[in-house]
């Protein structure tokens, strides 16, 4: 498994993520944003971060543009979590998508959010060849989300 991680800078952590999370907690989705809550794999405490919820063919996915970050490790351990939008909370289970199945999902993700996250995909975009998307697939975890209530 890849260990690729691209850590966010000060502006992203302290301004951008906090602003998006603040708006999302108040029910204003910014281009599909949700606040992901997942239990910490060591502490058991709830951890939150803003994420983009991708919908493809009626199915929902979470993509980690920055790679194998803390929320992806926690998701693997917990097997699910909660997605918050305002007062609405969707509980879900998560199944990690195999690398060879990620190409259409990464393409759809980049098509929608390339302006926001394209820099994390090493020059690969929504119009790139399938081989390029497959090459970067191990660096970007994708989870299929199944709502449980």
PDB file of C-alpha atoms in Angstrom:
ATOM      1  CA  UNK A   1       0.000   0.000   0.000  1.00  0.00           C
ATOM      2  CA  UNK A   2       1.157   3.517  -0.758  1.00  0.00           C
ATOM      3  CA  UNK A   3       2.104   5.775   2.131  1.00  0.00           C
ATOM      4  CA  UNK A   4       1.598   8.981   0.130  1.00  0.00           C
ATOM      5  CA  UNK A   5       0.557  11.933   2.333  1.00  0.00           C
ATOM      6  CA  UNK A   6       0.443  15.591   1.418  1.00  0.00           C
ATOM      7  CA  UNK A   7       0.011  17.574   4.615  1.00  0.00           C
ATOM      8  CA  UNK A   8      -2.082  20.734   4.523  1.00  0.00           C
ATOM      9  CA  UNK A   9      -0.467  24.096   5.070  1.00  0.00           C
ATOM     10  CA  UNK A  10      -1.301  26.654   7.743  1.00  0.00           C
ATOM     11  CA  UNK A  11      -3.869  28.482   5.584  1.00  0.00           C
ATOM     12  CA  UNK A  12      -5.751  25.273   4.774  1.00  0.00           C
ATOM     13  CA  UNK A  13      -5.827  24.073   8.390  1.00  0.00           C
ATOM     14  CA  UNK A  14      -6.569  27.379  10.091  1.00  0.00           C
ATOM     15  CA  UNK A  15      -8.671  29.258   7.537  1.00  0.00           C
ATOM     16  CA  UNK A  16     -10.024  27.152   4.662  1.00  0.00           C
ATOM     17  CA  UNK A  17     -10.976  23.930   6.504  1.00  0.00           C
ATOM     18  CA  UNK A  18     -12.392  25.833   9.467  1.00  0.00           C
ATOM     19  CA  UNK A  19     -14.481  28.080   7.206  1.00  0.00           C
ATOM     20  CA  UNK A  20     -15.862  25.178   5.146  1.00  0.00           C
ATOM     21  CA  UNK A  21     -16.579  23.165   8.314  1.00  0.00           C
ATOM     22  CA  UNK A  22     -18.292  26.172   9.942  1.00  0.00           C
ATOM     23  CA  UNK A  23     -20.550  26.698   6.922  1.00  0.00           C
ATOM     24  CA  UNK A  24     -21.277  22.973   6.587  1.00  0.00           C
ATOM     25  CA  UNK A  25     -22.172  22.661  10.286  1.00  0.00           C
ATOM     26  CA  UNK A  26     -24.720  25.414   9.685  1.00  0.00           C
ATOM     27  CA  UNK A  27     -26.296  23.515   6.801  1.00  0.00           C
ATOM     28  CA  UNK A  28     -24.567  25.269   3.891  1.00  0.00           C
ATOM     29  CA  UNK A  29     -22.875  22.677   1.712  1.00  0.00           C
ATOM     30  CA  UNK A  30     -19.959  24.112  -0.243  1.00  0.00           C
ATOM     31  CA  UNK A  31     -19.963  22.093  -3.495  1.00  0.00           C
ATOM     32  CA  UNK A  32     -21.011  18.873  -1.755  1.00  0.00           C
ATOM     33  CA  UNK A  33     -19.112  19.431   1.472  1.00  0.00           C
ATOM     34  CA  UNK A  34     -19.877  17.479   4.612  1.00  0.00           C
ATOM     35  CA  UNK A  35     -18.179  17.255   7.978  1.00  0.00           C
ATOM     36  CA  UNK A  36     -16.864  13.733   8.383  1.00  0.00           C
ATOM     37  CA  UNK A  37     -16.852  12.355  11.915  1.00  0.00           C
ATOM     38  CA  UNK A  38     -14.961   9.123  12.508  1.00  0.00           C
ATOM     39  CA  UNK A  39     -13.676   7.494  15.690  1.00  0.00           C
ATOM     40  CA  UNK A  40      -9.927   7.717  16.258  1.00  0.00           C
ATOM     41  CA  UNK A  41      -8.254   4.358  15.852  1.00  0.00           C
ATOM     42  CA  UNK A  42      -6.171   4.798  19.021  1.00  0.00           C
ATOM     43  CA  UNK A  43      -8.157   7.206  21.201  1.00  0.00           C
ATOM     44  CA  UNK A  44     -11.707   6.183  20.285  1.00  0.00           C
ATOM     45  CA  UNK A  45     -12.567   9.909  20.317  1.00  0.00           C
ATOM     46  CA  UNK A  46     -14.597  11.416  17.489  1.00  0.00           C
ATOM     47  CA  UNK A  47     -12.400  13.220  14.940  1.00  0.00           C
ATOM     48  CA  UNK A  48     -13.864  15.606  12.373  1.00  0.00           C
ATOM     49  CA  UNK A  49     -12.722  17.054   9.074  1.00  0.00           C
ATOM     50  CA  UNK A  50     -14.468  18.626   6.080  1.00  0.00           C
ATOM     51  CA  UNK A  51     -14.749  16.332   3.046  1.00  0.00           C
ATOM     52  CA  UNK A  52     -16.294  16.407  -0.427  1.00  0.00           C
ATOM     53  CA  UNK A  53     -19.031  13.807  -0.870  1.00  0.00           C
ATOM     54  CA  UNK A  54     -18.861  12.357  -4.384  1.00  0.00           C
ATOM     55  CA  UNK A  55     -21.949  10.805  -5.981  1.00  0.00           C
ATOM     56  CA  UNK A  56     -21.479   8.583  -9.065  1.00  0.00           C
ATOM     57  CA  UNK A  57     -24.377   6.592 -10.530  1.00  0.00           C
ATOM     58  CA  UNK A  58     -26.385   7.066  -7.343  1.00  0.00           C
ATOM     59  CA  UNK A  59     -23.582   5.707  -5.128  1.00  0.00           C
ATOM     60  CA  UNK A  60     -21.649   7.834  -2.634  1.00  0.00           C
ATOM     61  CA  UNK A  61     -17.900   7.951  -2.113  1.00  0.00           C
ATOM     62  CA  UNK A  62     -15.257   9.740  -0.081  1.00  0.00           C
ATOM     63  CA  UNK A  63     -11.959  10.419  -1.840  1.00  0.00           C
ATOM     64  CA  UNK A  64      -8.778  11.414  -0.005  1.00  0.00           C
ATOM     65  CA  UNK A  65      -7.019  13.903  -2.293  1.00  0.00           C
ATOM     66  CA  UNK A  66      -4.108  14.314   0.135  1.00  0.00           C
ATOM     67  CA  UNK A  67      -3.448  10.579   0.344  1.00  0.00           C
ATOM     68  CA  UNK A  68      -3.289   8.274   3.331  1.00  0.00           C
ATOM     69  CA  UNK A  69      -4.086  10.888   5.970  1.00  0.00           C
ATOM     70  CA  UNK A  70      -5.398  10.427   9.517  1.00  0.00           C
ATOM     71  CA  UNK A  71      -9.084  10.234   8.576  1.00  0.00           C
ATOM     72  CA  UNK A  72      -8.379   7.432   6.074  1.00  0.00           C
ATOM     73  CA  UNK A  73      -6.484   5.425   8.678  1.00  0.00           C
ATOM     74  CA  UNK A  74      -9.279   5.985  11.185  1.00  0.00           C
ATOM     75  CA  UNK A  75     -11.891   5.005   8.582  1.00  0.00           C
ATOM     76  CA  UNK A  76     -10.130   1.711   7.905  1.00  0.00           C
ATOM     77  CA  UNK A  77     -10.114   0.929  11.621  1.00  0.00           C
ATOM     78  CA  UNK A  78     -13.664   2.111  12.359  1.00  0.00           C
ATOM     79  CA  UNK A  79     -15.325   0.837   9.179  1.00  0.00           C
ATOM     80  CA  UNK A  80     -17.611   3.857   8.996  1.00  0.00           C
ATOM     81  CA  UNK A  81     -18.650   7.060  10.656  1.00  0.00           C
ATOM     82  CA  UNK A  82     -21.001  10.005  10.275  1.00  0.00           C
ATOM     83  CA  UNK A  83     -21.506  12.719   7.677  1.00  0.00           C
ATOM     84  CA  UNK A  84     -22.859  15.997   9.021  1.00  0.00           C
ATOM     85  CA  UNK A  85     -24.649  18.751   7.115  1.00  0.00           C
ATOM     86  CA  UNK A  86     -26.213  21.204   9.506  1.00  0.00           C
ATOM     87  CA  UNK A  87     -28.379  19.249  11.952  1.00  0.00           C
ATOM     88  CA  UNK A  88     -28.660  16.300   9.559  1.00  0.00           C
ATOM     89  CA  UNK A  89     -26.425  13.372  10.487  1.00  0.00           C
ATOM     90  CA  UNK A  90     -26.038  10.365   8.190  1.00  0.00           C
ATOM     91  CA  UNK A  91     -24.459   7.298   9.770  1.00  0.00           C
ATOM     92  CA  UNK A  92     -22.644   5.041   7.316  1.00  0.00           C
ATOM     93  CA  UNK A  93     -20.411   2.055   6.813  1.00  0.00           C
ATOM     94  CA  UNK A  94     -17.426   2.358   4.512  1.00  0.00           C
ATOM     95  CA  UNK A  95     -15.756  -0.110   2.198  1.00  0.00           C
ATOM     96  CA  UNK A  96     -12.420   0.782   0.632  1.00  0.00           C
ATOM     97  CA  UNK A  97     -12.414   0.671  -3.162  1.00  0.00           C
ATOM     98  CA  UNK A  98      -9.685  -1.389  -4.876  1.00  0.00           C
ATOM     99  CA  UNK A  99      -7.123   0.568  -6.900  1.00  0.00           C
ATOM    100  CA  UNK A 100      -8.202  -0.969 -10.225  1.00  0.00           C
ATOM    101  CA  UNK A 101     -11.789   0.242  -9.619  1.00  0.00           C
ATOM    102  CA  UNK A 102     -10.861   3.864  -8.812  1.00  0.00           C
ATOM    103  CA  UNK A 103     -10.321   5.266 -12.339  1.00  0.00           C
ATOM    104  CA  UNK A 104     -13.913   6.450 -13.022  1.00  0.00           C
ATOM    105  CA  UNK A 105     -14.250   7.686  -9.432  1.00  0.00           C
ATOM    106  CA  UNK A 106     -11.019   9.690  -9.496  1.00  0.00           C
ATOM    107  CA  UNK A 107     -12.007  11.093 -12.909  1.00  0.00           C
ATOM    108  CA  UNK A 108     -15.418  12.196 -11.564  1.00  0.00           C
ATOM    109  CA  UNK A 109     -13.833  13.654  -8.423  1.00  0.00           C
ATOM    110  CA  UNK A 110     -11.306  15.648 -10.433  1.00  0.00           C
ATOM    111  CA  UNK A 111     -13.972  16.800 -12.867  1.00  0.00           C
ATOM    112  CA  UNK A 112     -15.941  18.318 -10.006  1.00  0.00           C
ATOM    113  CA  UNK A 113     -13.183  19.548  -7.664  1.00  0.00           C
ATOM    114  CA  UNK A 114      -9.986  19.914  -9.752  1.00  0.00           C
ATOM    115  CA  UNK A 115      -9.776  23.658  -9.054  1.00  0.00           C
ATOM    116  CA  UNK A 116      -9.780  22.911  -5.327  1.00  0.00           C
ATOM    117  CA  UNK A 117      -7.657  19.747  -5.133  1.00  0.00           C
ATOM    118  CA  UNK A 118      -5.960  19.275  -8.512  1.00  0.00           C
ATOM    119  CA  UNK A 119      -2.539  20.183  -7.118  1.00  0.00           C
ATOM    120  CA  UNK A 120      -2.556  16.975  -5.026  1.00  0.00           C
ATOM    121  CA  UNK A 121      -2.835  14.707  -8.088  1.00  0.00           C
ATOM    122  CA  UNK A 122       0.620  15.331  -9.620  1.00  0.00           C
ATOM    123  CA  UNK A 123      -0.578  16.790 -12.918  1.00  0.00           C
ATOM    124  CA  UNK A 124      -3.274  14.146 -13.476  1.00  0.00           C
ATOM    125  CA  UNK A 125      -6.680  15.615 -14.256  1.00  0.00           C
ATOM    126  CA  UNK A 126     -10.157  14.579 -15.370  1.00  0.00           C
ATOM    127  CA  UNK A 127      -9.080  14.389 -19.015  1.00  0.00           C
ATOM    128  CA  UNK A 128      -5.975  12.276 -18.350  1.00  0.00           C
ATOM    129  CA  UNK A 129      -5.618   8.774 -19.767  1.00  0.00           C
ATOM    130  CA  UNK A 130      -6.946   5.853 -17.734  1.00  0.00           C
ATOM    131  CA  UNK A 131      -3.342   4.640 -17.313  1.00  0.00           C
ATOM    132  CA  UNK A 132      -2.394   7.912 -15.571  1.00  0.00           C
ATOM    133  CA  UNK A 133      -5.366   7.698 -13.209  1.00  0.00           C
ATOM    134  CA  UNK A 134      -4.545   4.061 -12.481  1.00  0.00           C
ATOM    135  CA  UNK A 135      -0.920   5.029 -11.751  1.00  0.00           C
ATOM    136  CA  UNK A 136      -1.945   7.522  -9.041  1.00  0.00           C
ATOM    137  CA  UNK A 137      -4.803   5.393  -7.658  1.00  0.00           C
ATOM    138  CA  UNK A 138      -2.710   3.806  -4.850  1.00  0.00           C
ATOM    139  CA  UNK A 139      -1.931   7.305  -3.518  1.00  0.00           C
ATOM    140  CA  UNK A 140      -5.588   8.307  -3.077  1.00  0.00           C
ATOM    141  CA  UNK A 141      -7.842   6.159  -0.870  1.00  0.00           C
ATOM    142  CA  UNK A 142     -11.490   5.970  -1.945  1.00  0.00           C
ATOM    143  CA  UNK A 143     -14.286   4.680   0.278  1.00  0.00           C
ATOM    144  CA  UNK A 144     -17.729   3.543  -0.864  1.00  0.00           C
ATOM    145  CA  UNK A 145     -20.307   4.875   1.598  1.00  0.00           C
ATOM    146  CA  UNK A 146     -23.432   2.942   2.557  1.00  0.00           C
ATOM    147  CA  UNK A 147     -25.899   4.869   4.706  1.00  0.00           C
ATOM    148  CA  UNK A 148     -27.185   2.877   7.659  1.00  0.00           C
ATOM    149  CA  UNK A 149     -30.005   5.145   8.851  1.00  0.00           C
TER     150      UNK A 149
END
